[in-house]
mmCIF file of C-alpha atoms and ligand atoms in Angstrom:
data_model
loop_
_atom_site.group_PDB
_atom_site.id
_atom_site.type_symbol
_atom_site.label_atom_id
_atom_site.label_comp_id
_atom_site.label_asym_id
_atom_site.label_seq_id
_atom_site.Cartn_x
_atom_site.Cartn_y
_atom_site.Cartn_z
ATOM 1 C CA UNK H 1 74.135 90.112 178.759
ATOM 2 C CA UNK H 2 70.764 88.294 177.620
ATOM 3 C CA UNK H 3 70.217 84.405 178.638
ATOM 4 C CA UNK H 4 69.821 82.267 176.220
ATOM 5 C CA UNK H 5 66.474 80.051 176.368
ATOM 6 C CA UNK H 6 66.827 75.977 176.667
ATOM 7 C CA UNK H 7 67.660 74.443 172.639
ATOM 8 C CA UNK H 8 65.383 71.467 172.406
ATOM 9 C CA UNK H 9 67.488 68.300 173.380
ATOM 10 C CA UNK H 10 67.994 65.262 171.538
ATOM 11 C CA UNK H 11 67.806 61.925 172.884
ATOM 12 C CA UNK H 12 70.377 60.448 170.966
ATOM 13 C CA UNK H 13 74.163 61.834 171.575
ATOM 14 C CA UNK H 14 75.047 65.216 169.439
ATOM 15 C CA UNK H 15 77.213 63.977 167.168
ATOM 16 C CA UNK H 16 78.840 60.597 166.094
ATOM 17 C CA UNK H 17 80.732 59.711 162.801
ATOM 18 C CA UNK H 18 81.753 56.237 161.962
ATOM 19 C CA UNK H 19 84.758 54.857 159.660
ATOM 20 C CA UNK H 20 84.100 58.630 157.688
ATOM 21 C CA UNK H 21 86.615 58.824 155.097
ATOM 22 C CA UNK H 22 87.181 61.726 152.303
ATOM 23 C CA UNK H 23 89.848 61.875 149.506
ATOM 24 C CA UNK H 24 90.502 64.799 146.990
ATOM 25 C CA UNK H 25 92.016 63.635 143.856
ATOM 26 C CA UNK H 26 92.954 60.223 145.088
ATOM 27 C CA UNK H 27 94.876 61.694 147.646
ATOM 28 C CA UNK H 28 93.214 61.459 151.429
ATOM 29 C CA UNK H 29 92.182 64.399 153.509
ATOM 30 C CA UNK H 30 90.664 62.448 156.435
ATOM 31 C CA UNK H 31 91.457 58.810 156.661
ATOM 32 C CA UNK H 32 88.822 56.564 157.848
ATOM 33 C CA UNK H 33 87.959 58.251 161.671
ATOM 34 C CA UNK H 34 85.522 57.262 164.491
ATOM 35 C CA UNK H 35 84.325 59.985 166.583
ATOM 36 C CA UNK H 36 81.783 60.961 169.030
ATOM 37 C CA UNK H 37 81.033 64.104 170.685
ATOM 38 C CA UNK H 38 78.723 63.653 173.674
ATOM 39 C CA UNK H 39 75.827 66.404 174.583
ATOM 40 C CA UNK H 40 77.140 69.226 176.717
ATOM 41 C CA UNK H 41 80.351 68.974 175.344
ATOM 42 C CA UNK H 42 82.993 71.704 174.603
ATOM 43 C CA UNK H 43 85.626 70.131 172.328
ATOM 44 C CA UNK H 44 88.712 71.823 170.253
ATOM 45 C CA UNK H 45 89.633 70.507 167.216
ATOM 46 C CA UNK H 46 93.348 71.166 166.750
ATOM 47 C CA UNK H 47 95.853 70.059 164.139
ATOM 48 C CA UNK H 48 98.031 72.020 161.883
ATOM 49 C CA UNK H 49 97.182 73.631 158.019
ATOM 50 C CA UNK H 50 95.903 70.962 156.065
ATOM 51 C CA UNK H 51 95.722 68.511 159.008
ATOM 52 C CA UNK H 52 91.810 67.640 157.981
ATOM 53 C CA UNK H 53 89.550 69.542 160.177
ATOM 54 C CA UNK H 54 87.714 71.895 157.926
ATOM 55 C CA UNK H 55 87.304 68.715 156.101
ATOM 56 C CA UNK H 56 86.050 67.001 158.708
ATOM 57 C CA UNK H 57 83.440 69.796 160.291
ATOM 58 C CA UNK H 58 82.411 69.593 157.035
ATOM 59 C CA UNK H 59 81.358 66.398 156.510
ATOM 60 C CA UNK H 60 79.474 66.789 160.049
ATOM 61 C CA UNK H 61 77.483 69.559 158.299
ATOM 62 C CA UNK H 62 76.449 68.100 155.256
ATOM 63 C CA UNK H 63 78.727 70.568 153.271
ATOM 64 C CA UNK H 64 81.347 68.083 152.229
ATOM 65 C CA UNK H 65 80.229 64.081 150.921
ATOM 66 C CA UNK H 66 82.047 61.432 152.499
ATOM 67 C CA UNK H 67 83.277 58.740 150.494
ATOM 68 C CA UNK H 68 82.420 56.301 153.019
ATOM 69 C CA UNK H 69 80.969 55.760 156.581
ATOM 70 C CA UNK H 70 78.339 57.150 158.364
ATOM 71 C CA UNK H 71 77.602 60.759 159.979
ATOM 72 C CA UNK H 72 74.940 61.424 162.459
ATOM 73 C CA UNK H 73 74.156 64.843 164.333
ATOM 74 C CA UNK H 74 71.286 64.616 166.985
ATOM 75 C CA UNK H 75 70.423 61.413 165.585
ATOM 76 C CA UNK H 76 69.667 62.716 162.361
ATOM 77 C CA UNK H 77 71.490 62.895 158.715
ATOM 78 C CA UNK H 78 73.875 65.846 158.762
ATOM 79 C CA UNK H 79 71.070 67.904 156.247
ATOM 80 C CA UNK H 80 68.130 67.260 158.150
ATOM 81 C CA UNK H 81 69.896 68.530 161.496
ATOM 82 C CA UNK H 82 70.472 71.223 159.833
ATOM 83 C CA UNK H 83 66.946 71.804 158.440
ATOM 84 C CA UNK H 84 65.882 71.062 161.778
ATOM 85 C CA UNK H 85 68.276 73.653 163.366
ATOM 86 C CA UNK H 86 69.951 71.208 165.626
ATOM 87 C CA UNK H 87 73.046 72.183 164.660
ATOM 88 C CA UNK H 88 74.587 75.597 163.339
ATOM 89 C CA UNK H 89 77.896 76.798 162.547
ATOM 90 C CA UNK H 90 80.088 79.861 162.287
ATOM 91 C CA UNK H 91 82.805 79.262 159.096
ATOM 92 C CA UNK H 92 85.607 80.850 157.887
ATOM 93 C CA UNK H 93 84.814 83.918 155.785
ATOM 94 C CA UNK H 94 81.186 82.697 154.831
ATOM 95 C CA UNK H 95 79.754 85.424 152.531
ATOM 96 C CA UNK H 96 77.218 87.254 153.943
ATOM 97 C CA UNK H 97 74.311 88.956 151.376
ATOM 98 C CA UNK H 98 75.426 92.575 150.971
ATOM 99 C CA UNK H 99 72.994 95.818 151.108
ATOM 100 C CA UNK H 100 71.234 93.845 154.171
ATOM 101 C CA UNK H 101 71.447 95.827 157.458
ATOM 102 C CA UNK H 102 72.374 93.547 160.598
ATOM 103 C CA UNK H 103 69.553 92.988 162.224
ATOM 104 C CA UNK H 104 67.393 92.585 158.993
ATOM 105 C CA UNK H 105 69.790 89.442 158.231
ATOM 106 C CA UNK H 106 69.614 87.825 161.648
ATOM 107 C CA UNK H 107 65.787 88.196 161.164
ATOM 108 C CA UNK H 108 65.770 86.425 158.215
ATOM 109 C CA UNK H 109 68.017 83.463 159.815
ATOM 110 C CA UNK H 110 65.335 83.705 162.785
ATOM 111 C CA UNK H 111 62.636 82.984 160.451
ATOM 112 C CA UNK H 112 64.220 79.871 158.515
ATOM 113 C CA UNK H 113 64.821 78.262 161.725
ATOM 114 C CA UNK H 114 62.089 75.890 163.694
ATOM 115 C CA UNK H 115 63.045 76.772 167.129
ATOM 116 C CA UNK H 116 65.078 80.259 166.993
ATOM 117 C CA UNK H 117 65.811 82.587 169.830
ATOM 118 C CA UNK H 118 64.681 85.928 169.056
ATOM 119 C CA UNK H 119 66.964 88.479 166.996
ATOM 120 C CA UNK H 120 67.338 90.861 169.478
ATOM 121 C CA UNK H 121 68.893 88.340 172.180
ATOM 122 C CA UNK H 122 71.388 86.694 169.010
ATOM 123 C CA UNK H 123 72.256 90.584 168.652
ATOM 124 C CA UNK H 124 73.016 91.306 171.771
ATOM 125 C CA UNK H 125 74.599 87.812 172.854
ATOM 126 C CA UNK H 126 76.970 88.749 169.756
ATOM 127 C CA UNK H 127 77.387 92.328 170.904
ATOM 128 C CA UNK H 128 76.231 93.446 167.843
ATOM 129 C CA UNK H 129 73.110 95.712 169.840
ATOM 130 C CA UNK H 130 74.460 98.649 168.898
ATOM 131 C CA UNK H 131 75.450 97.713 165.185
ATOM 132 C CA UNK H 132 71.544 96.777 164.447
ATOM 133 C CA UNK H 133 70.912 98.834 161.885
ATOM 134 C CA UNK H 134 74.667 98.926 160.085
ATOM 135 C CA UNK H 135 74.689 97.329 156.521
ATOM 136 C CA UNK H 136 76.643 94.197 156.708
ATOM 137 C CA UNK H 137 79.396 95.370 154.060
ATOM 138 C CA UNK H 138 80.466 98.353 156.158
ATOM 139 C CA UNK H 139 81.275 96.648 159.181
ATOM 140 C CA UNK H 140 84.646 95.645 160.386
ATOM 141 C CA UNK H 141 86.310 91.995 160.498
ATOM 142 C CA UNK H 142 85.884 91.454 164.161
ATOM 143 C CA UNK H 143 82.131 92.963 163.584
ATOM 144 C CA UNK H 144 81.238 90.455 160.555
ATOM 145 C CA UNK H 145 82.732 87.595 162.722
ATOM 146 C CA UNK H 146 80.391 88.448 165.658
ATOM 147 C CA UNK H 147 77.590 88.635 162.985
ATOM 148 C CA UNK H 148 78.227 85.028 161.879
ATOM 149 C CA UNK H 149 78.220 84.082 165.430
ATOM 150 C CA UNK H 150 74.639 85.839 165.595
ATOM 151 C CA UNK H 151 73.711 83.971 162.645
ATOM 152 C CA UNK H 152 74.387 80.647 164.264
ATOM 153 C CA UNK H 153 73.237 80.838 167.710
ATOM 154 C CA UNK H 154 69.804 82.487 166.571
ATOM 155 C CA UNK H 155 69.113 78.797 164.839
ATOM 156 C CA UNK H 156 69.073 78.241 168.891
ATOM 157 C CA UNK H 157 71.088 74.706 168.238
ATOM 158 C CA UNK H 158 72.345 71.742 170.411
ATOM 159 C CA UNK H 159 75.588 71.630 168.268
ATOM 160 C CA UNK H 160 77.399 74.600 167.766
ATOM 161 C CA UNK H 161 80.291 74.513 165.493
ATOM 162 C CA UNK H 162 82.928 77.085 165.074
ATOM 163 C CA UNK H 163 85.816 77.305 162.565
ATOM 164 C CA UNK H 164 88.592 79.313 163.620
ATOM 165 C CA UNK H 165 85.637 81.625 165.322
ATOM 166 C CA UNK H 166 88.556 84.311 166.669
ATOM 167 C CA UNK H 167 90.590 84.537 163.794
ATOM 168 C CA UNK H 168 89.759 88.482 162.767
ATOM 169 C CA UNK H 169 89.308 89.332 166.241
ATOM 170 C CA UNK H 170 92.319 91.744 168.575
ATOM 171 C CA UNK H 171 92.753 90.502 172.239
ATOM 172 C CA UNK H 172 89.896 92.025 173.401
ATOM 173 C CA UNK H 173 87.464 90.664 170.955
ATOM 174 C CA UNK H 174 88.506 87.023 171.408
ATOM 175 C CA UNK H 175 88.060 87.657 174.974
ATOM 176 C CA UNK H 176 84.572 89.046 174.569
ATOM 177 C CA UNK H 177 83.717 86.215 172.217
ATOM 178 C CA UNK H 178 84.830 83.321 174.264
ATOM 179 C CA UNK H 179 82.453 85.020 177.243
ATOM 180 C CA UNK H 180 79.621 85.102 174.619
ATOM 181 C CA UNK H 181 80.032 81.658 173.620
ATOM 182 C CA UNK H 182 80.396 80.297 176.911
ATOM 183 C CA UNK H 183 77.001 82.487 177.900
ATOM 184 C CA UNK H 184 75.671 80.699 174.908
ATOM 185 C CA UNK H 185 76.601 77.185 175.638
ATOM 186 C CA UNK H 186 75.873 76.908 179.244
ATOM 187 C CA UNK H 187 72.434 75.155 178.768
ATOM 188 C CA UNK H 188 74.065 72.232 178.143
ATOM 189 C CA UNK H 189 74.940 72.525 174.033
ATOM 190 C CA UNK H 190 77.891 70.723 172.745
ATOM 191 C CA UNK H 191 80.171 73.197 171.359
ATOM 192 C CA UNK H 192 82.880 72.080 169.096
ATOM 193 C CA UNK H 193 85.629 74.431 167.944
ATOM 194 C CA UNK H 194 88.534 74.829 165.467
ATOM 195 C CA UNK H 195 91.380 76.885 166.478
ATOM 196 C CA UNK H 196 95.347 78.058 165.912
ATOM 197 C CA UNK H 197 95.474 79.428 168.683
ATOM 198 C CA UNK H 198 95.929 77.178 171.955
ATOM 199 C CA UNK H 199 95.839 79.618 174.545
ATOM 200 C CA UNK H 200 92.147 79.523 174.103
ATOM 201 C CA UNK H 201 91.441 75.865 174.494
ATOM 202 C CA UNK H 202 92.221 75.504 178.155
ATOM 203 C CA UNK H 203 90.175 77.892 178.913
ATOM 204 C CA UNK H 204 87.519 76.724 176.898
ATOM 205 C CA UNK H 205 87.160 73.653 176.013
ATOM 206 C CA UNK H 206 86.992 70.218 178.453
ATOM 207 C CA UNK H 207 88.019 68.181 175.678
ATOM 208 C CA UNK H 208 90.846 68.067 173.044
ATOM 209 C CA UNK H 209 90.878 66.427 169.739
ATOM 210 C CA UNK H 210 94.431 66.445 167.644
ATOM 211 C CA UNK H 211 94.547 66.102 163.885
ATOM 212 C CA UNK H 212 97.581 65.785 161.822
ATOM 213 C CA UNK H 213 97.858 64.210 157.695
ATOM 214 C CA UNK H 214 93.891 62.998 158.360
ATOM 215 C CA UNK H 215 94.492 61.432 161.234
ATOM 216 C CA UNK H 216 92.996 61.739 165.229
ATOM 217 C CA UNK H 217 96.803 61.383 166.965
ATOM 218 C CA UNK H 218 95.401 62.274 170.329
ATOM 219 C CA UNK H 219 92.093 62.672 172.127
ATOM 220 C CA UNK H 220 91.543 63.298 175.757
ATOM 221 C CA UNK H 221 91.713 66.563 178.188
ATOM 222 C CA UNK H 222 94.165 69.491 177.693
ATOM 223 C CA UNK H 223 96.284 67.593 180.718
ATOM 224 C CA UNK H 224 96.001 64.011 179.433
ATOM 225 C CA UNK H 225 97.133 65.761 176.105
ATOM 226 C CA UNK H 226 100.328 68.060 177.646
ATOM 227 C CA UNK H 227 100.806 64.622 179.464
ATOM 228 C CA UNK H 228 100.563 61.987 175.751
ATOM 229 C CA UNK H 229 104.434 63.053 174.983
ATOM 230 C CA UNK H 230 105.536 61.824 178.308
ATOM 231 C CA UNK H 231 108.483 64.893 178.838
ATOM 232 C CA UNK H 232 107.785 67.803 181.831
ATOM 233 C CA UNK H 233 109.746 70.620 182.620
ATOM 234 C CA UNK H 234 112.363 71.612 185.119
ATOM 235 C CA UNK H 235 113.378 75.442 185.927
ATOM 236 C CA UNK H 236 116.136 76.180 188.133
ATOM 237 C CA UNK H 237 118.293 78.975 188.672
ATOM 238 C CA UNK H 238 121.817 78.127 188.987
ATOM 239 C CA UNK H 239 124.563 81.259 189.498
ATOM 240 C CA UNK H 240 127.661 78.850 189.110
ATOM 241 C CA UNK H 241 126.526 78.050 185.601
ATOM 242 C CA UNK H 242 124.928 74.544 184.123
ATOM 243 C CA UNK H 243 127.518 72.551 183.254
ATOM 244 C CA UNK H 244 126.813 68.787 183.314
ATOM 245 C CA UNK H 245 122.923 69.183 183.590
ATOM 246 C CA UNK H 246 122.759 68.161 179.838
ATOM 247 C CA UNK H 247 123.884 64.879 181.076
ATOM 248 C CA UNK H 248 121.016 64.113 183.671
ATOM 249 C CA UNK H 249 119.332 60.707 182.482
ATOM 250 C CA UNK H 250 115.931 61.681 180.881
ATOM 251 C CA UNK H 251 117.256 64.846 179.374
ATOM 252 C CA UNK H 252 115.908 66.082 175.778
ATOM 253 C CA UNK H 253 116.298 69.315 176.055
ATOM 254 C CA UNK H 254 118.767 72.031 177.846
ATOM 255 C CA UNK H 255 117.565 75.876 177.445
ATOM 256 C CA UNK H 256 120.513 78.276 178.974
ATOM 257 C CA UNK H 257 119.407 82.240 179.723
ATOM 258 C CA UNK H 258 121.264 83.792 181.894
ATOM 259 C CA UNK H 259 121.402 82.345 184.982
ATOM 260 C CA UNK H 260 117.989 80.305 184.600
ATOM 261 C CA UNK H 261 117.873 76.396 183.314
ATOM 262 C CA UNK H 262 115.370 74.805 182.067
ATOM 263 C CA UNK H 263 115.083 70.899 181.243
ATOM 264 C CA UNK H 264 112.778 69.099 179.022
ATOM 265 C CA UNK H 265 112.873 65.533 180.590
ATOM 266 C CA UNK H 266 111.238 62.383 180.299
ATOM 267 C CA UNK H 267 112.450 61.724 183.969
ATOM 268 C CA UNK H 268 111.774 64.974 186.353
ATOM 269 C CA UNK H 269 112.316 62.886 189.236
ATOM 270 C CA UNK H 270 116.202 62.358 188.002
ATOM 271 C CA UNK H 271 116.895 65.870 187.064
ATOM 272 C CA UNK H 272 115.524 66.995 190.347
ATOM 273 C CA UNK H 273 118.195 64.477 192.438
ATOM 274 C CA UNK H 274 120.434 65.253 190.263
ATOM 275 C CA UNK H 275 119.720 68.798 190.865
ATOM 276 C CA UNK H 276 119.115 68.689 194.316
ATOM 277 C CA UNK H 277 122.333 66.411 195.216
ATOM 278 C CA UNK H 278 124.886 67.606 192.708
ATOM 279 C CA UNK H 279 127.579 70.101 193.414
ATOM 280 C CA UNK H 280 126.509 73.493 192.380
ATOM 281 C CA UNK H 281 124.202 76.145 194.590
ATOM 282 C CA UNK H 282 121.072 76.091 192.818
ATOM 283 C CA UNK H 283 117.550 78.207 193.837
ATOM 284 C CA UNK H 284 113.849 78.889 192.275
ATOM 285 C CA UNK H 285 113.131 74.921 191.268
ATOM 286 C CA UNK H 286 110.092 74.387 189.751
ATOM 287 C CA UNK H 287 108.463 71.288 188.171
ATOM 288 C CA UNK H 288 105.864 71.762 185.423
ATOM 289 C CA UNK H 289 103.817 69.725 182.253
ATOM 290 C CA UNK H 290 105.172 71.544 178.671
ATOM 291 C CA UNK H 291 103.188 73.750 177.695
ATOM 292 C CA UNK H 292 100.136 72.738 175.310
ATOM 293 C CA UNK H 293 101.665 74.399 172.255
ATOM 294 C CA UNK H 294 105.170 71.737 172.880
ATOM 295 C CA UNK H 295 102.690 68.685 173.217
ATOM 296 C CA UNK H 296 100.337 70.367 169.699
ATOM 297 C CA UNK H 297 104.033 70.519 168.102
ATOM 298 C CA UNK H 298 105.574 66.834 169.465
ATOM 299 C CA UNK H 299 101.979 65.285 168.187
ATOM 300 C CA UNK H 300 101.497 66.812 165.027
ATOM 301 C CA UNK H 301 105.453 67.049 163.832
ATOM 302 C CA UNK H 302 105.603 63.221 164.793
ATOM 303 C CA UNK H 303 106.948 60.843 161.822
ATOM 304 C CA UNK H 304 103.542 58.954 160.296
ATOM 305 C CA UNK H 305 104.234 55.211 159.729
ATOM 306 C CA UNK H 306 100.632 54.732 158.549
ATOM 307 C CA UNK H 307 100.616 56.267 155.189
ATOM 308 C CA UNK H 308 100.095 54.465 152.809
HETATM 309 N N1 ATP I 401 87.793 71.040 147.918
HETATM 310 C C1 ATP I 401 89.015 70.511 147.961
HETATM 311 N N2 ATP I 401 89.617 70.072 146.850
HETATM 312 C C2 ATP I 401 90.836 69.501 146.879
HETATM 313 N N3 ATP I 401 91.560 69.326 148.006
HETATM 314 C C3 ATP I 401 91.009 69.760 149.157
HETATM 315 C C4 ATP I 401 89.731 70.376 149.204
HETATM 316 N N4 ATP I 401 89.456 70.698 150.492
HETATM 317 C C5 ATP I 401 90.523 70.310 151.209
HETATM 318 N N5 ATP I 401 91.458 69.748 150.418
HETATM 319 C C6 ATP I 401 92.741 69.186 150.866
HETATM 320 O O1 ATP I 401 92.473 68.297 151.931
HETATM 321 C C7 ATP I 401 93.468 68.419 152.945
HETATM 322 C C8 ATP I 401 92.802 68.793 154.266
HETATM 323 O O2 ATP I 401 92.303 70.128 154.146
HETATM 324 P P1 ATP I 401 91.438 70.844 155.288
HETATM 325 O O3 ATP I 401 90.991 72.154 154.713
HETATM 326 O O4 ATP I 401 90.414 69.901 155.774
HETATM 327 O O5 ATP I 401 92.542 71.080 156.412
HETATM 328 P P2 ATP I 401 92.480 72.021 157.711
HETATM 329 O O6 ATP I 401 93.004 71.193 158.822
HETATM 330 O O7 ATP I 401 91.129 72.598 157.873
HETATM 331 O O8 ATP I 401 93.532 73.155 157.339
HETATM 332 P P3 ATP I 401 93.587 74.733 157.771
HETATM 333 O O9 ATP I 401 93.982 74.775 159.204
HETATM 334 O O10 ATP I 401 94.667 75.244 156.871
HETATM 335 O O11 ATP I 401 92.250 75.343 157.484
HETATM 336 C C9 ATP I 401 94.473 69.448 152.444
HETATM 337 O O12 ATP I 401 95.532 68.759 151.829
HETATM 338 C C10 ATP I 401 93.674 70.235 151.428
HETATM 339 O O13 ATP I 401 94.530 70.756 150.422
#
C-alpha cells in the first residue's frame, strides 16, 4: 500500500459555510445552514433522498451558487480552493473522457494540480496498479469509482469530499475503499462523506451530520446521535411468554420472536425492574443504544414545524 506524502496545510479551518441558503424554483433545497468542518476531520453527511446534501457539497465546491451566505474552504472562495487543489472530490457518476487509458487520465489530473502526489501512488492507493493501462470506458463500476477516487486524491488535498463514494462497489470493494481512504486521510485531511449506507459511518467517520427537507436535525458523534432520540433497547428471553411487558412505563415499542423480547424504551431502567422483579422466569438480558439506522429513521421521519 503506498503512503501518501503530507497535503500542504492551511492555517485557517478546512471548511466553514455561513447562513448558505439555495432554492430551486422558489422552492428551498437547503435552508439557511451554519457549518464548520474542522482540519483532520472525518465527517458523514447523512439524510434521506432529497434531504439537501448533494446540494450542499455542492455549494462547498463551487459547483452550485448560493443564493445567500458565505462559503469558505481553506480560507479561500470555494473556486480558488479548488484551483489551488485544496480540496477535491469524488461525485456521483462524474463523466470521465472516453478513449483515455487510466493512468494517462490520472496524469493529466497530476499535471493540473499545484501540489499533486505522483500518478503511480493515486493508482495504486486506488488499487487501480494493475488497471494502468485499461481505457477508462471498458472498466467496470466498482473500477471507474476507484478511478474517480484516483482522480481526487492525486490533487493531494486537505479536503476530501466524497458523494456516495461506495455506491457501485460489492462488499469487498467498499471494504477495500474505506482502507484506501482511511490510508489516504491519515495525515491529518478532513474527509467529508455522503452515504446511504450507515454501517459505514461508525467505522469511519468521528463525526455525524443529519440532513432532512434542508435542514441540519442533528450534529454530533455516531453515539451522541443513536443517543438524540432518547429510546435504548432491551432483549430478554422469556419461555413463559411476554405478556404485560407492553405495559412497562417508557415502552414504545414491543418486538415478539419466538421466545426473545425486545423493548424500545425511553426508560431502560423501568423495563429492567420490571423485568427483573416481575413474575415470569426470564434469561439473556441485555441493554443496548438503537441502532444508528432507528436514530437516521426517528430524525429524518420526524414531523417539520419549521416550514414555511
Ligand atoms: N438542479 C436542480 N434543479 C432543481 N431542483 C433541484 C436541483 N438540484 C436539486 N434539486 C432539488 O433540491 C432538493 C435537494 O436535492 P439534493 O440533490 O441536494 O438532495 P440529496 O440529499 O443529495 O438527495 P439524494 O440522496 O437523493 O442524492 C431536492 O428536492 C431536489 O429535487
Amino acid at each position: 500500500m503506498a503512503k501518501t506524502q503530507n497535503c500542504p496545510i492551511s492555517r485557517s479551518g478546512s471548511i466553514s459555510l455561513r447562513r448558505v441558503a439555495k432554492s430551486y424554483a422558489g422552492r428551498a433545497a437547503v435552508y439557511p445552514l451554519d457549518l464548520d468542518f474542522r482540519r483532520g476531520e472525518a465527517v458523514a453527511l447523512l439524510g434521506p433522498n432529497g434531504a439537501g446534501k448533494s446540494t450542499a457539497i455542492g455549494m462547498m465546491l463551487g459547483l452550485v451558487t448560493p443564493d445567500c451566505g458565505d462559503v469558505r474552504v481553506a480560507g479561500r472562495s470555494p473556486r480558488e480552493a479548488i484551483a489551488g487543489g485544496y480540496i477535491a472530490a469524488m461525485l456521483q457518476d462524474s463523466g470521465m473522457m472516453p478513449g483515455v487509458r487510466v493512468a494517462e487520465l490520472v496524469r493529466l489530473g497530476e499535471r493540473l494540480y499545484p501540489h499533486p502526489i505522483p500518478t503511480n501512488e493515486a493508482l495504486d492507493l486506488a488499487g487501480l496498479s494493475d488497471e494502468r493501462k485499461r481505457r477508462v470506458d471498458r472498466l467496470s463500476g466498482g473500477q471507474a469509482q476507484r478511478l474517480r477516487f484516483a482522480l481526487a486524491i492525486v490533487a493531494n488535498p486537505e479536503v476530501l469530499v466524497l458523494d456516495e463514494p461506495t455506491r457501485a462497489l460489492d462488499v469487498q470493494g467498499r471494504a477495500g475503499f474505506w482502507d484506501s481512504m482511511r490510508t489516504f486521510a491519515a495525515a491529518g485531511r478532513t474527509v467529508l462523506f455522503a452515504t446511504h449506507y450507515l454501517d459505514e459511518v461508525d467505522e469511519n467517520a468521528e463525526r455525524v451530520v443529519v440532513i432532512a427537507r434542508g435542514r441540519i436535525v442533528a450534529d454530533g458523534s455516531p453515539a451522541e446521535i443513536r443517543k438524540r432520540t432518547g429510546v435504548s433497547v432491551v432483549r430478554v428471553t422469556v419461555p413463559d411468554g411476554h405478556t404485560g411487558l407492553d405495559c412497562i412505563d417508557g415502552s414504545v415499542c414491543v418486538d415478539v420472536r419466538g421466545e426473545r423480547v425486545t423493548i424500545k424504551t425511553t426508560d431502560p431502567d423501568a423495563t429492567v425492574r420490571a423485568i427483573v422483579t416481575g413474575p415470569r422466569p426470564w434469561h439473556d438480558l441485555e441493554v443496548g443504544q438503537q441502532s444508528l439506522d432507528d436514530s437516521f429513521l426517528a430524525l429524518t421521519q420526524a414531523p417539520d414545524t419549521q416550514d414555511s
